[in-house]
Amino acid sequence: MTKIKIKIKNRNLSFAFKKHKLAQCIKYISHEGVQWSNPFVKLPVRALALSSLIALPTYAQENILEEVTVTGIRSSLESAANLKENADGVVDAISAEDIGKFPDSNVAESLQRITGVAITRGRGGDGQFVTIRGLGEEFNAVTFNGRLLATENRGREFSFDVIASELIRTATVNKTSIASLGDGSIGGRVNVETAKPLDDPGLHIAGSVASQYDELSDEFGPKFSGIVSNSFNDDTLGALFSFAYQKRDLRSDVAEALGFFEVDVDTSGSIDDPNDAIPIAPGGEGLFIPALSVLSSPEERERYSGTFALQWQPNINTDITFDALYSHYESPATAVGYSIFPFDASLVEPGSVQFNDAGAITNATYRSAPDGSNFLVNDFLARSTESDADTIALGLNGKFQINERLSLTGDISWSNADGTRDDTGSDDGSGRFFVVGVRGAEATISPGDEVPNLSFTGPDSLVTDAASLAAANQIPLDQLDPDNFRAHFARDSSFVIDDEIFSIKLDGLFEFDEETSLQFGFDFTDREKESRAINNNPTNCFFCGYNTALRDVNPEVFDAFFANGAPTNDPDILDATSANIARSFVTFDADFLEELYAGSAIPGASDALVPLFRPAESTVVEETVIGAYFQANLAGELGGIPWNGNAGVRFAYTESESIGAQNQIIGRIDQGAGNQTFLRSEATPVSFSNEYFDVLPSFNINFTLDDGLYLRAAWSQSLTRPTLTDLSTAFSIPSTNVGLESISRGNPELDPIRADNFDLSLEYFGDRVNASAAVFYKTIDGFVSNVTTPTLIDVGPSTDQDPNNNIPDGTVTDQSFFVEFDATQPENSDNADVYGLELAGQYLWDSGWGMLANITFADSSVDGLTEQTSTLENISDVSWNVSAFYENYGFSTRLSVNNRGDYVQTTVGESGFTEVVDEYMQIDFTASYEVSDSLTVFFEGINLGDEALFVYSGTRSRLQTFEENGRRFALGIRGSF
């Protein structure tokens, strides 16, 4: 049932009714002294006696019906059900509860409550990307008002955190392919729509103001939005303007593995020495010592966005709409923390190593080599990232009824997104990243919960050699003397993205009769995405090796920063884990370190941090897609059962060109302490072209088995074009640390991923109950996966700059030095199968209570992925949602639980391990109270269970990432007039 509020000469009445039965309710009656002369409607009254019936006159005749608005959770569910019931294929949808009021503060958070839909969260815990039926964001198409939207990401994926949910009217998920909807997705198609002014003529004003609180950062932030819509000239012309602003101060705490060093462990619990007689322990061959880090990352996130729409309907045969979107998103973040990097076997205490049956090292003690040949270092990390995006979209749409049978729709659009979105983490290649260290550390790891126990201490005096190492005593990390800190790694790196899309579409509909019609159309899309790499590689290792005292780099700046002692972090870091870790430590500010290096008098130091454009790590991808389609819409009866459906075919021609530059590794510099730099030749321009043509048939049929009971079946062939990141010409060296060397490159000659899709769905829509059951099966050809191959490369001459080697700096130690890299490149691989079952149900009580629940079972198989997994990335075996709500007497509450089962995040991750995201459950709560007809107070609580993200490598006892984002709350008021 749908809630409706009716205002008649300042008298407020509340009703509930089933919208599709409204036309059956017309009847003459009267109510409480008010004389009605004309029939309008009969409504079952919930707020009054159930036997009472009210007849309302038309506004034009009696001039007393002032306002009719449909609002609330039930209204949102009813609208979504109507979209689903009347859809041509298998569809789910989320609708706004009221003007400017989407069910969740983030569109992706609402979409995850749909069967078969899961989300990937960005930093801060916000939903960012959408996975449909186990296929990740790169396999799904997201459109904005039916148009492809440029994004600031390096690939095609659309970030839902860029668009404020207050601007959205509906979000529809098409799970089956229909020729008239377009191509480019084998998972599903999400269309996000904004409101149009003539959808609801007249003057409408709505807005909200709220204060948000993030528990982890202990900070408040404002959030407000508004929408104004009006119609003119006898409701033939309308204009709408909406805006939204949000500022959020958040914090994320992270424990993660920076990499794994391969070792063999002997029966004494030591790293195996091939020259002694102690044998390797059973199962002790090819194990991995982890390098671990702990980080706390505060972030200031700000977003303001707005839409404008101008709509003209001069007659019933013409509808012309111009709409515009602007969104600005920025989220500068800093991070402080520490890491332990046991880069050499000599740093592992003999006899301290233990491992479990899964082959994960669980216990180890690290300390410097007693002879001073290698020092274990307290690495302290400072990071600063700039994530910003400006998105502009313009569109002009015209619908024309040419005659009784023929209608045409034309659409032209342009969008542009530019900005920088640096990733989170300690050292993933983006942002400003600094490492300073203290020689002479000691550390011990042992089993904890998801995070291992980590004892980490440092020396109380300066350590430069074996004698000073022996004399030093260990003290906590927050008591270390700043004078003992040494300069090390300093990087400034970012990717600047510019994405531009121009599109033209023409659609036609010819109706032969009420049951038969033909749709046809043509579309043209031109896209250009540029990714510019700007960094200071290879001079980021100018100070590598901990050979220069930090104070000596720039004494004046150093003394000013530490004038009041060494700053320390908030000691409540990572309180979501019970692991015993060092939670208090000295912190460094990235701005301070940049100033320190920039003003250094040491020759070459100030230039070392200057980032430069790197052609060989940059790329431009130009893509043109030309499409056409024909679709027959049919209806009839089969054995007395009514049916309707469509059969169509889409033709798609794709042409792409990847433009960039390439170079070669021509030298190596050994800086010591496990660090090295690779020199590269001058870049030479390259370009690669590709083209392909596809014929994509689709078939959807719907049988009406009974009133509200439908059986749907669908078959289609679809494609997903390779993500623009994979089409890159770029060649980069993500990791240069000794023992962790890796190379990453794109593949401009990739073919699209093609799929055959089969769907069967049984759906029921009743007065109180909605229910559905669906099965799906996809066979995927040419699935793209990252293939990592050990590759031995002659990197040219190796030059020594390690002072511990006791040879002059600049000495060439090898004219031809070979390094084994893990070389990763995307390739079209074997076929894959994806299949699953979706169940959903919804029940509404007259008392105002309601409940909805769904569950999705999914699985997949791919031949020959890795020994650790044969399933695709992003597929959870089981995901489920449950929501219970109450809505009556002005109160509205909803409690929602979303649970996503574990899934493979990266098939080949650090050291070849498969990275798995553990099961994640989030609990959200909303409540509101209508103070008056036009004013509502609301409260939101997100992640009430304080769930943390846990990612493991190969086995749960091998940590990859543990990320805590905390709870967050909002309190505000919402008004509509």
mmCIF file of C-alpha atoms in Angstrom, residues 6-9 26-29 34-41 54-68:
data_model
loop_
_atom_site.group_PDB
_atom_site.id
_atom_site.type_symbol
_atom_site.label_atom_id
_atom_site.label_comp_id
_atom_site.label_asym_id
_atom_site.label_seq_id
_atom_site.Cartn_x
_atom_site.Cartn_y
_atom_site.Cartn_z
ATOM 1 C CA ILE A 6 -4.043 15.100 0.969
ATOM 2 C CA LYS A 7 -4.435 18.707 2.025
ATOM 3 C CA ILE A 8 -7.924 20.215 1.656
ATOM 4 C CA LYS A 9 -8.298 23.798 2.888
ATOM 5 C CA ILE A 26 -14.725 6.350 -8.379
ATOM 6 C CA LYS A 27 -17.998 6.843 -6.492
ATOM 7 C CA TYR A 28 -20.419 9.586 -5.258
ATOM 8 C CA ILE A 29 -20.212 10.160 -1.516
ATOM 9 C CA VAL A 34 -18.684 19.019 2.953
ATOM 10 C CA GLN A 35 -20.986 18.731 -0.067
ATOM 11 C CA TRP A 36 -19.465 17.076 -3.121
ATOM 12 C CA SER A 37 -21.126 17.639 -6.462
ATOM 13 C CA ASN A 38 -18.887 15.425 -8.585
ATOM 14 C CA PRO A 39 -17.267 12.035 -8.128
ATOM 15 C CA PHE A 40 -13.506 11.749 -7.860
ATOM 16 C CA VAL A 41 -12.236 8.663 -6.106
ATOM 17 C CA ILE A 54 -14.224 10.002 0.977
ATOM 18 C CA ALA A 55 -15.038 11.421 -2.403
ATOM 19 C CA LEU A 56 -12.845 14.257 -3.598
ATOM 20 C CA PRO A 57 -13.951 16.746 -6.237
ATOM 21 C CA THR A 58 -11.717 17.945 -9.031
ATOM 22 C CA TYR A 59 -9.575 20.966 -8.273
ATOM 23 C CA ALA A 60 -10.853 22.732 -11.353
ATOM 24 C CA GLN A 61 -14.511 22.553 -10.316
ATOM 25 C CA GLU A 62 -14.502 23.045 -6.537
ATOM 26 C CA ASN A 63 -11.062 24.727 -6.181
ATOM 27 C CA ILE A 64 -10.467 23.154 -2.792
ATOM 28 C CA LEU A 65 -8.082 20.289 -3.523
ATOM 29 C CA GLU A 66 -4.794 22.012 -2.775
ATOM 30 C CA GLU A 67 -2.122 19.315 -2.674
ATOM 31 C CA VAL A 68 -1.639 15.598 -3.286
#
